[in-house]
Structures are given as structure tokens and as C-alpha cells.
Amino acid sequence: MKTNATLAALMLAATAVLSGCANTGPSQNYGAPQGDYSTYGTIDSIQVIQGGSSSGAGAIVGGIAGALLGNTIGSGGGRTAATVAGAVAGGVVGNQVENRQQSGLNYQISVRLDNGEYRTIVQDNANNLQPGNRVRIVDGRVYR
């Protein structure tokens, strides 16, 4: 019974640690306030960039699977160490697998806002967007 409680506590701690390393996903908004907002401006440039960002789900699933596998090894303190090591290794492997699956093209869009500030948005598509277009930024995405 004590082993199950220890395992549950370790898995919860590993999940919390690994989820803290998670990125926000393909849409990133640098230098903008958080929350629901809408801003207008003009596209200054669009750059095609390689790679995606992980959501952290692969790390979490891998960490849980690794902890479960590590818990089957040894007994006592050795089992606890194997559980923690399995959770960490599983989290790393799960994150790498997720990153490989999301390694596509993204678009880095620089927008000069009406108030003179610049925003750089990274999103997974640039449907009909071109430099010079008048756009609106809503929740970290650029729309015409």
C-alpha cells in the first residue's frame, strides 16, 4: 500500500516537473500581453522556419509509461530509484518522439502595429498573407 502511494506521488511530481518544460505549441506570440486581445497592423515580413514546438503531451505520457515500467524493477529503495529513473527517461524519449512528429514548416510573421510596436507571431500557416497586408492579431494568430 505504501509503495502505491509512493509511486503515485512520484508520478505526480514527475508529471508536474515535465509539464513545466512544455512549450505552448506552434502558435507563439512574443512580446504581447497575455489573454484575449485584438490588435491591428501591417505585415512587415514573413519568414519560413523549420520545426515545431512540443505540447508536452509526449513527455507526460512517456514519463508515466517509464515510471510504470521502472516500478516493476527491484524492491524497496531500488524500486523507487528505478521508478524515478524510468519516469525521467520516459519523459525525455516521449518529448523527442513528439518533436520528430511535429517537425514541419512554420511561418514567422513580423507585424508593425498601428501604435508603432512590432509583434512576431509564429504559426503553422500563412494562408494568403503577404508583406504589406493589413492584418489583425487575435489570440496570437494573424488574420487578414
CSV table of N, CA and C in Angstrom, one decimal:
chain,number,residue,atom,x,y,z
A,1,MET,N,0.8,-1.2,0.0
A,1,MET,CA,0.0,0.0,0.0
A,1,MET,C,0.9,1.3,0.0
A,2,LYS,N,1.9,1.2,0.8
A,2,LYS,CA,2.8,2.4,0.9
A,2,LYS,C,3.6,2.6,-0.4
A,3,THR,N,3.9,1.4,-1.1
A,3,THR,CA,4.6,1.5,-2.4
A,3,THR,C,3.7,2.2,-3.4
A,4,ASN,N,2.4,1.9,-3.4
A,4,ASN,CA,1.5,2.5,-4.4
A,4,ASN,C,1.3,4.0,-4.1
A,5,ALA,N,1.3,4.4,-2.8
A,5,ALA,CA,1.2,5.8,-2.5
A,5,ALA,C,2.5,6.5,-2.9
A,6,THR,N,3.6,5.9,-2.7
A,6,THR,CA,4.9,6.5,-3.1
A,6,THR,C,5.0,6.6,-4.7
A,7,LEU,N,4.5,5.6,-5.4
A,7,LEU,CA,4.5,5.6,-6.8
A,7,LEU,C,3.6,6.7,-7.3
A,8,ALA,N,2.5,6.8,-6.7
A,8,ALA,CA,1.5,7.9,-7.2
A,8,ALA,C,2.1,9.3,-6.9
A,9,ALA,N,2.8,9.4,-5.8
A,9,ALA,CA,3.4,10.7,-5.5
A,9,ALA,C,4.5,11.0,-6.5
A,10,LEU,N,5.3,10.0,-6.8
A,10,LEU,CA,6.5,10.2,-7.7
A,10,LEU,C,5.9,10.5,-9.1
A,11,MET,N,4.9,9.8,-9.5
A,11,MET,CA,4.4,10.1,-10.9
A,11,MET,C,3.8,11.5,-11.0
A,12,LEU,N,3.1,11.9,-9.9
A,12,LEU,CA,2.5,13.3,-9.9
A,12,LEU,C,3.6,14.3,-9.9
A,13,ALA,N,4.7,14.1,-9.1
A,13,ALA,CA,5.8,15.0,-9.1
A,13,ALA,C,6.5,15.1,-10.5
A,14,ALA,N,6.7,13.9,-11.1
A,14,ALA,CA,7.4,13.8,-12.4
A,14,ALA,C,6.5,14.5,-13.5
A,15,THR,N,5.2,14.3,-13.4
A,15,THR,CA,4.3,15.0,-14.4
A,15,THR,C,4.4,16.5,-14.2
A,16,ALA,N,4.4,16.9,-13.0
A,16,ALA,CA,4.5,18.4,-12.8
A,16,ALA,C,5.8,19.0,-13.3
A,17,VAL,N,6.9,18.3,-13.0
A,17,VAL,CA,8.2,18.8,-13.5
A,17,VAL,C,8.3,18.8,-15.0
A,18,LEU,N,7.8,17.7,-15.6
A,18,LEU,CA,7.9,17.5,-17.0
A,18,LEU,C,7.0,18.5,-17.8
A,19,SER,N,5.8,18.7,-17.2
A,19,SER,CA,4.9,19.6,-17.9
A,19,SER,C,5.3,21.1,-17.8
A,20,GLY,N,6.2,21.4,-16.8
A,20,GLY,CA,6.7,22.7,-16.7
A,20,GLY,C,7.7,23.0,-17.9
A,21,CYS,N,8.2,22.0,-18.5
A,21,CYS,CA,9.1,22.1,-19.6
A,21,CYS,C,8.4,22.2,-21.0
A,22,ALA,N,7.1,22.1,-20.9
A,22,ALA,CA,6.3,22.0,-22.2
A,22,ALA,C,6.3,23.4,-22.8
A,23,ASN,N,6.3,23.4,-24.2
A,23,ASN,CA,6.1,24.7,-24.9
A,23,ASN,C,4.6,24.9,-25.2
A,24,THR,N,4.3,26.0,-25.7
A,24,THR,CA,2.9,26.4,-26.0
A,24,THR,C,2.4,25.8,-27.2
A,25,GLY,N,3.1,25.3,-28.1
A,25,GLY,CA,2.6,24.8,-29.4
A,25,GLY,C,3.1,25.7,-30.5
A,26,PRO,N,2.5,25.4,-31.8
A,26,PRO,CA,3.0,26.1,-32.9
A,26,PRO,C,2.8,27.6,-33.0
A,27,SER,N,1.7,28.1,-32.3
A,27,SER,CA,1.5,29.5,-32.3
A,27,SER,C,2.1,30.1,-31.1
A,28,GLN,N,3.1,31.0,-31.3
A,28,GLN,CA,3.7,31.7,-30.2
A,28,GLN,C,3.6,33.2,-30.5
A,29,ASN,N,3.4,34.0,-29.4
A,29,ASN,CA,3.3,35.4,-29.6
A,29,ASN,C,4.4,36.1,-28.7
A,30,TYR,N,5.4,36.6,-29.3
A,30,TYR,CA,6.5,37.2,-28.5
A,30,TYR,C,6.2,38.7,-28.2
A,31,GLY,N,6.3,39.1,-26.9
A,31,GLY,CA,6.2,40.5,-26.6
A,31,GLY,C,4.8,41.0,-26.5
A,32,ALA,N,3.8,40.1,-26.4
A,32,ALA,CA,2.4,40.6,-26.4
A,32,ALA,C,1.8,40.3,-25.0
A,33,PRO,N,0.9,41.0,-24.6
A,33,PRO,CA,0.2,40.7,-23.3
A,33,PRO,C,-0.6,39.4,-23.4
A,34,GLN,N,-0.7,38.8,-22.2
A,34,GLN,CA,-1.5,37.5,-22.2
A,34,GLN,C,-3.0,37.8,-22.2
A,35,GLY,N,-3.8,36.8,-22.6
A,35,GLY,CA,-5.2,37.0,-22.5
A,35,GLY,C,-5.8,37.2,-23.9
A,36,ASP,N,-7.1,37.5,-23.9
A,36,ASP,CA,-7.8,37.7,-25.1
A,36,ASP,C,-7.6,39.2,-25.6
A,37,TYR,N,-7.1,39.4,-26.7
A,37,TYR,CA,-6.9,40.7,-27.2
A,37,TYR,C,-7.0,40.7,-28.7
A,38,SER,N,-7.1,41.9,-29.3
A,38,SER,CA,-7.1,42.0,-30.7
A,38,SER,C,-6.4,43.3,-31.1
A,39,THR,N,-5.5,43.2,-32.1
A,39,THR,CA,-4.6,44.3,-32.5
A,39,THR,C,-4.5,44.4,-34.0
A,40,TYR,N,-4.4,45.6,-34.5
A,40,TYR,CA,-4.3,45.8,-36.0
A,40,TYR,C,-2.9,46.3,-36.4
A,41,GLY,N,-2.5,45.9,-37.6
A,41,GLY,CA,-1.2,46.4,-38.1
A,41,GLY,C,-1.0,45.9,-39.5
A,42,THR,N,0.3,46.0,-40.0
A,42,THR,CA,0.7,45.7,-41.3
A,42,THR,C,1.8,44.7,-41.3
A,43,ILE,N,1.8,43.7,-42.1
A,43,ILE,CA,2.8,42.7,-42.1
A,43,ILE,C,4.1,43.3,-42.7
A,44,ASP,N,5.2,43.2,-41.9
A,44,ASP,CA,6.5,43.7,-42.3
A,44,ASP,C,7.3,42.6,-43.1
A,45,SER,N,7.2,41.4,-42.6
A,45,SER,CA,8.0,40.3,-43.3
A,45,SER,C,7.4,39.0,-42.8
A,46,ILE,N,7.6,38.0,-43.7
A,46,ILE,CA,7.2,36.6,-43.4
A,46,ILE,C,8.4,35.7,-43.6
A,47,GLN,N,8.9,34.9,-42.7
A,47,GLN,CA,10.0,34.0,-42.8
A,47,GLN,C,9.5,32.6,-42.6
A,48,VAL,N,9.9,31.7,-43.5
A,48,VAL,CA,9.6,30.3,-43.3
A,48,VAL,C,10.7,29.7,-42.4
A,49,ILE,N,10.2,29.0,-41.3
A,49,ILE,CA,11.2,28.4,-40.4
A,49,ILE,C,10.9,26.9,-40.2
A,50,GLN,N,11.9,26.2,-39.9
A,50,GLN,CA,11.8,24.7,-39.8
A,50,GLN,C,11.5,24.4,-38.3
A,51,GLY,N,10.7,23.3,-38.2
A,51,GLY,CA,10.5,22.8,-36.9
A,51,GLY,C,9.2,23.3,-36.2
A,52,GLY,N,8.8,22.4,-35.3
A,52,GLY,CA,7.6,22.8,-34.5
A,52,GLY,C,7.9,22.8,-33.0
A,53,SER,N,6.9,23.0,-32.2
A,53,SER,CA,7.1,23.0,-30.8
A,53,SER,C,6.3,21.9,-30.2
A,54,SER,N,6.8,21.4,-29.1
A,54,SER,CA,6.0,20.3,-28.5
A,54,SER,C,5.0,20.8,-27.5
A,55,SER,N,3.9,20.1,-27.3
A,55,SER,CA,2.9,20.4,-26.4
A,55,SER,C,3.2,19.9,-25.0
A,56,GLY,N,4.1,19.0,-24.9
A,56,GLY,CA,4.5,18.4,-23.6
A,56,GLY,C,3.7,17.1,-23.4
A,57,ALA,N,2.7,16.8,-24.2
A,57,ALA,CA,2.0,15.5,-24.0
A,57,ALA,C,2.8,14.3,-24.2
A,58,GLY,N,3.8,14.3,-25.1
A,58,GLY,CA,4.7,13.2,-25.3
A,58,GLY,C,5.5,13.0,-24.1
A,59,ALA,N,6.0,14.0,-23.5
A,59,ALA,CA,6.8,13.9,-22.2
A,59,ALA,C,6.0,13.4,-21.1
A,60,ILE,N,4.8,13.8,-21.0
A,60,ILE,CA,3.9,13.3,-19.9
A,60,ILE,C,3.6,11.8,-20.0
A,61,VAL,N,3.2,11.5,-21.2
A,61,VAL,CA,2.8,10.1,-21.5
A,61,VAL,C,4.1,9.2,-21.3
A,62,GLY,N,5.2,9.6,-21.9
A,62,GLY,CA,6.4,8.9,-21.8
A,62,GLY,C,6.9,8.8,-20.3
A,63,GLY,N,6.7,9.8,-19.5
A,63,GLY,CA,7.1,9.8,-18.1
A,63,GLY,C,6.3,8.8,-17.3
A,64,ILE,N,5.0,8.8,-17.6
A,64,ILE,CA,4.1,7.8,-16.9
A,64,ILE,C,4.4,6.4,-17.3
A,65,ALA,N,4.6,6.2,-18.6
A,65,ALA,CA,5.0,4.8,-19.0
A,65,ALA,C,6.3,4.4,-18.4
A,66,GLY,N,7.3,5.3,-18.4
A,66,GLY,CA,8.6,5.0,-17.9
A,66,GLY,C,8.5,4.7,-16.4
A,67,ALA,N,7.7,5.5,-15.6
A,67,ALA,CA,7.5,5.2,-14.2
A,67,ALA,C,6.9,3.9,-13.9
A,68,LEU,N,5.9,3.5,-14.7
A,68,LEU,CA,5.2,2.2,-14.6
A,68,LEU,C,6.2,1.1,-14.9
A,69,LEU,N,7.0,1.2,-15.9
A,69,LEU,CA,8.0,0.2,-16.2
A,69,LEU,C,9.1,0.1,-15.2
A,70,GLY,N,9.5,1.3,-14.7
A,70,GLY,CA,10.6,1.3,-13.7
A,70,GLY,C,10.1,0.7,-12.4
A,71,ASN,N,8.8,0.8,-12.1
A,71,ASN,CA,8.2,0.3,-10.8
A,71,ASN,C,8.2,-1.2,-10.8
A,72,THR,N,8.3,-1.8,-11.9
A,72,THR,CA,8.3,-3.3,-12.0
A,72,THR,C,9.7,-3.9,-11.6
A,73,ILE,N,10.7,-3.0,-11.5
A,73,ILE,CA,12.1,-3.5,-11.3
A,73,ILE,C,12.5,-3.3,-9.8
A,74,GLY,N,13.1,-4.3,-9.2
A,74,GLY,CA,13.6,-4.3,-7.9
A,74,GLY,C,12.6,-4.2,-6.8
A,75,SER,N,13.0,-3.8,-5.6
A,75,SER,CA,12.1,-3.7,-4.4
A,75,SER,C,12.7,-2.7,-3.5
A,76,GLY,N,11.9,-2.1,-2.6
A,76,GLY,CA,12.3,-1.1,-1.7
A,76,GLY,C,12.8,0.2,-2.3
A,77,GLY,N,14.0,0.6,-1.8
A,77,GLY,CA,14.6,1.8,-2.3
A,77,GLY,C,15.0,1.7,-3.8
A,78,GLY,N,15.4,0.5,-4.2
A,78,GLY,CA,15.8,0.3,-5.6
A,78,GLY,C,14.6,0.5,-6.5
A,79,ARG,N,13.5,0.0,-6.1
A,79,ARG,CA,12.3,0.2,-6.9
A,79,ARG,C,11.9,1.7,-7.0
A,80,THR,N,12.1,2.4,-6.0
A,80,THR,CA,11.8,3.9,-6.0
A,80,THR,C,12.7,4.6,-7.0
A,81,ALA,N,14.0,4.2,-6.9
A,81,ALA,CA,15.0,4.8,-7.8
A,81,ALA,C,14.7,4.4,-9.2
A,82,ALA,N,14.4,3.2,-9.5
A,82,ALA,CA,14.1,2.7,-10.8
A,82,ALA,C,12.8,3.4,-11.4
A,83,THR,N,11.8,3.7,-10.5
A,83,THR,CA,10.6,4.4,-10.9
A,83,THR,C,10.9,5.8,-11.3
A,84,VAL,N,11.7,6.5,-10.5
A,84,VAL,CA,12.1,7.9,-10.9
A,84,VAL,C,12.9,7.9,-12.1
A,85,ALA,N,13.9,7.0,-12.2
A,85,ALA,CA,14.8,7.0,-13.4
A,85,ALA,C,13.9,6.7,-14.7
A,86,GLY,N,13.0,5.7,-14.5
A,86,GLY,CA,12.1,5.4,-15.7
A,86,GLY,C,11.2,6.6,-16.1
A,87,ALA,N,10.7,7.3,-15.1
A,87,ALA,CA,9.9,8.5,-15.4
A,87,ALA,C,10.7,9.6,-16.1
A,88,VAL,N,11.9,9.8,-15.7
A,88,VAL,CA,12.7,10.8,-16.4
A,88,VAL,C,13.1,10.4,-17.8
A,89,ALA,N,13.6,9.1,-17.9
A,89,ALA,CA,13.9,8.6,-19.2
A,89,ALA,C,12.8,8.6,-20.2
A,90,GLY,N,11.6,8.1,-19.7
A,90,GLY,CA,10.4,8.1,-20.5
A,90,GLY,C,10.0,9.4,-20.9
A,91,GLY,N,10.1,10.4,-20.1
A,91,GLY,CA,9.7,11.8,-20.4
A,91,GLY,C,10.6,12.4,-21.5
A,92,VAL,N,11.9,12.1,-21.4
A,92,VAL,CA,12.8,12.6,-22.4
A,92,VAL,C,12.5,11.9,-23.8
A,93,VAL,N,12.3,10.6,-23.8
A,93,VAL,CA,12.1,9.9,-25.0
A,93,VAL,C,10.7,10.3,-25.6
A,94,GLY,N,9.7,10.5,-24.8
A,94,GLY,CA,8.4,10.9,-25.3
A,94,GLY,C,8.4,12.3,-25.9
A,95,ASN,N,9.2,13.2,-25.3
A,95,ASN,CA,9.3,14.5,-25.8
A,95,ASN,C,10.0,14.5,-27.2
A,96,GLN,N,11.1,13.7,-27.3
A,96,GLN,CA,11.8,13.6,-28.6
A,96,GLN,C,10.9,13.0,-29.7
A,97,VAL,N,10.1,12.0,-29.4
A,97,VAL,CA,9.2,11.4,-30.3
A,97,VAL,C,8.2,12.4,-30.8
A,98,GLU,N,7.6,13.2,-29.9
A,98,GLU,CA,6.6,14.2,-30.2
A,98,GLU,C,7.3,15.3,-31.1
A,99,ASN,N,8.5,15.7,-30.8
A,99,ASN,CA,9.2,16.7,-31.6
A,99,ASN,C,9.4,16.3,-33.0
A,100,ARG,N,9.8,15.0,-33.2
A,100,ARG,CA,10.0,14.5,-34.6
A,100,ARG,C,8.7,14.5,-35.4
A,101,GLN,N,7.6,14.2,-34.7
A,101,GLN,CA,6.3,14.1,-35.4
A,101,GLN,C,5.9,15.5,-35.8
A,102,GLN,N,6.3,16.6,-35.1
A,102,GLN,CA,5.8,17.9,-35.4
A,102,GLN,C,6.9,18.8,-36.1
A,103,SER,N,7.9,18.1,-36.7
A,103,SER,CA,8.9,18.9,-37.4
A,103,SER,C,8.5,19.2,-38.8
A,104,GLY,N,7.7,20.2,-38.9
A,104,GLY,CA,7.2,20.7,-40.2
A,104,GLY,C,7.7,22.1,-40.4
A,105,LEU,N,7.1,22.8,-41.4
A,105,LEU,CA,7.4,24.2,-41.6
A,105,LEU,C,6.4,25.1,-40.8
A,106,ASN,N,6.9,26.2,-40.3
A,106,ASN,CA,6.2,27.2,-39.6
A,106,ASN,C,6.5,28.5,-40.2
A,107,TYR,N,5.7,29.5,-40.0
A,107,TYR,CA,5.9,30.9,-40.5
A,107,TYR,C,6.0,31.9,-39.4
A,108,GLN,N,7.1,32.6,-39.5
A,108,GLN,CA,7.4,33.7,-38.5
A,108,GLN,C,7.0,35.0,-39.2
A,109,ILE,N,5.9,35.6,-38.6
A,109,ILE,CA,5.3,36.8,-39.3
A,109,ILE,C,5.6,38.0,-38.4
A,110,SER,N,6.3,39.0,-38.9
A,110,SER,CA,6.6,40.2,-38.2
A,110,SER,C,5.5,41.3,-38.6
A,111,VAL,N,4.8,41.8,-37.6
A,111,VAL,CA,3.8,42.8,-37.9
A,111,VAL,C,4.1,44.1,-37.2
A,112,ARG,N,4.0,45.2,-37.9
A,112,ARG,CA,4.2,46.5,-37.3
A,112,ARG,C,2.8,47.0,-37.0
A,113,LEU,N,2.5,47.2,-35.7
A,113,LEU,CA,1.2,47.6,-35.2
A,113,LEU,C,0.9,49.0,-35.5
A,114,ASP,N,-0.3,49.4,-35.4
A,114,ASP,CA,-0.7,50.8,-35.6
A,114,ASP,C,-0.1,51.7,-34.6
A,115,ASN,N,0.2,51.2,-33.4
A,115,ASN,CA,0.8,52.1,-32.4
A,115,ASN,C,2.3,52.2,-32.6
A,116,GLY,N,2.9,51.5,-33.6
A,116,GLY,CA,4.4,51.6,-33.9
A,116,GLY,C,5.2,50.4,-33.3
A,117,GLU,N,4.5,49.6,-32.4
A,117,GLU,CA,5.2,48.4,-31.9
A,117,GLU,C,5.3,47.3,-32.9
A,118,TYR,N,6.2,46.4,-32.7
A,118,TYR,CA,6.3,45.2,-33.5
A,118,TYR,C,5.9,44.0,-32.8
A,119,ARG,N,5.2,43.0,-33.4
A,119,ARG,CA,4.9,41.7,-32.9
A,119,ARG,C,5.4,40.7,-33.8
A,120,THR,N,6.0,39.6,-33.3
A,120,THR,CA,6.4,38.5,-34.1
A,120,THR,C,5.6,37.3,-33.7
A,121,ILE,N,4.9,36.8,-34.7
A,121,ILE,CA,4.0,35.6,-34.4
A,121,ILE,C,4.5,34.4,-35.2
A,122,VAL,N,4.5,33.3,-34.6
A,122,VAL,CA,4.9,32.0,-35.3
A,122,VAL,C,3.7,31.2,-35.3
A,123,GLN,N,3.3,30.8,-36.6
A,123,GLN,CA,2.1,30.0,-36.7
A,123,GLN,C,2.3,29.0,-37.8
A,124,ASP,N,1.5,28.0,-37.9
A,124,ASP,CA,1.7,26.8,-38.8
A,124,ASP,C,1.3,27.1,-40.2
A,125,ASN,N,0.6,28.2,-40.5
A,125,ASN,CA,0.3,28.5,-41.9
A,125,ASN,C,0.3,30.0,-42.1
A,126,ALA,N,0.4,30.4,-43.4
A,126,ALA,CA,0.3,31.8,-43.7
A,126,ALA,C,-0.6,32.0,-44.9
A,127,ASN,N,-1.8,31.4,-44.8
A,127,ASN,CA,-2.8,31.5,-45.8
A,127,ASN,C,-3.0,32.9,-46.4
A,128,ASN,N,-2.6,33.1,-47.6
A,128,ASN,CA,-2.8,34.3,-48.3
A,128,ASN,C,-2.3,35.6,-47.7
A,129,LEU,N,-1.3,35.4,-46.8
A,129,LEU,CA,-0.7,36.5,-46.1
A,129,LEU,C,0.6,36.9,-46.9
A,130,GLN,N,0.8,38.2,-47.0
A,130,GLN,CA,2.0,38.7,-47.7
A,130,GLN,C,2.4,40.0,-47.1
A,131,PRO,N,3.7,40.3,-47.2
A,131,PRO,CA,4.2,41.6,-46.6
A,131,PRO,C,3.4,42.7,-47.2
A,132,GLY,N,3.0,43.7,-46.4
A,132,GLY,CA,2.2,44.8,-46.8
A,132,GLY,C,0.7,44.7,-46.5
A,133,ASN,N,0.3,43.4,-46.3
A,133,ASN,CA,-1.1,43.2,-46.0
A,133,ASN,C,-1.5,43.8,-44.7
A,134,ARG,N,-2.7,44.4,-44.6
A,134,ARG,CA,-3.3,44.9,-43.4
A,134,ARG,C,-3.9,43.7,-42.7
A,135,VAL,N,-3.5,43.5,-41.4
A,135,VAL,CA,-3.9,42.3,-40.7
A,135,VAL,C,-4.4,42.6,-39.3
A,136,ARG,N,-5.0,41.6,-38.7
A,136,ARG,CA,-5.5,41.7,-37.3
A,136,ARG,C,-4.8,40.6,-36.5
A,137,ILE,N,-4.3,40.8,-35.3
A,137,ILE,CA,-3.8,39.7,-34.5
A,137,ILE,C,-4.8,39.4,-33.4
A,138,VAL,N,-5.3,38.2,-33.4
A,138,VAL,CA,-6.2,37.7,-32.4
A,138,VAL,C,-5.7,36.5,-31.7
A,139,ASP,N,-5.5,36.6,-30.4
A,139,ASP,CA,-5.1,35.4,-29.6
A,139,ASP,C,-3.8,34.7,-30.2
A,140,GLY,N,-2.9,35.5,-30.6
A,140,GLY,CA,-1.6,35.0,-31.1
A,140,GLY,C,-1.6,34.5,-32.5
A,141,ARG,N,-2.6,34.8,-33.3
A,141,ARG,CA,-2.6,34.4,-34.7
A,141,ARG,C,-2.9,35.6,-35.6
A,142,VAL,N,-2.4,35.6,-36.8
A,142,VAL,CA,-2.5,36.7,-37.7
A,142,VAL,C,-3.6,36.4,-38.7
A,143,TYR,N,-4.5,37.3,-38.9
A,143,TYR,CA,-5.7,37.1,-39.8
A,143,TYR,C,-5.7,38.4,-40.7
A,144,ARG,N,-6.2,38.2,-42.0
A,144,ARG,CA,-6.4,39.2,-42.9
A,144,ARG,C,-7.7,39.9,-42.7
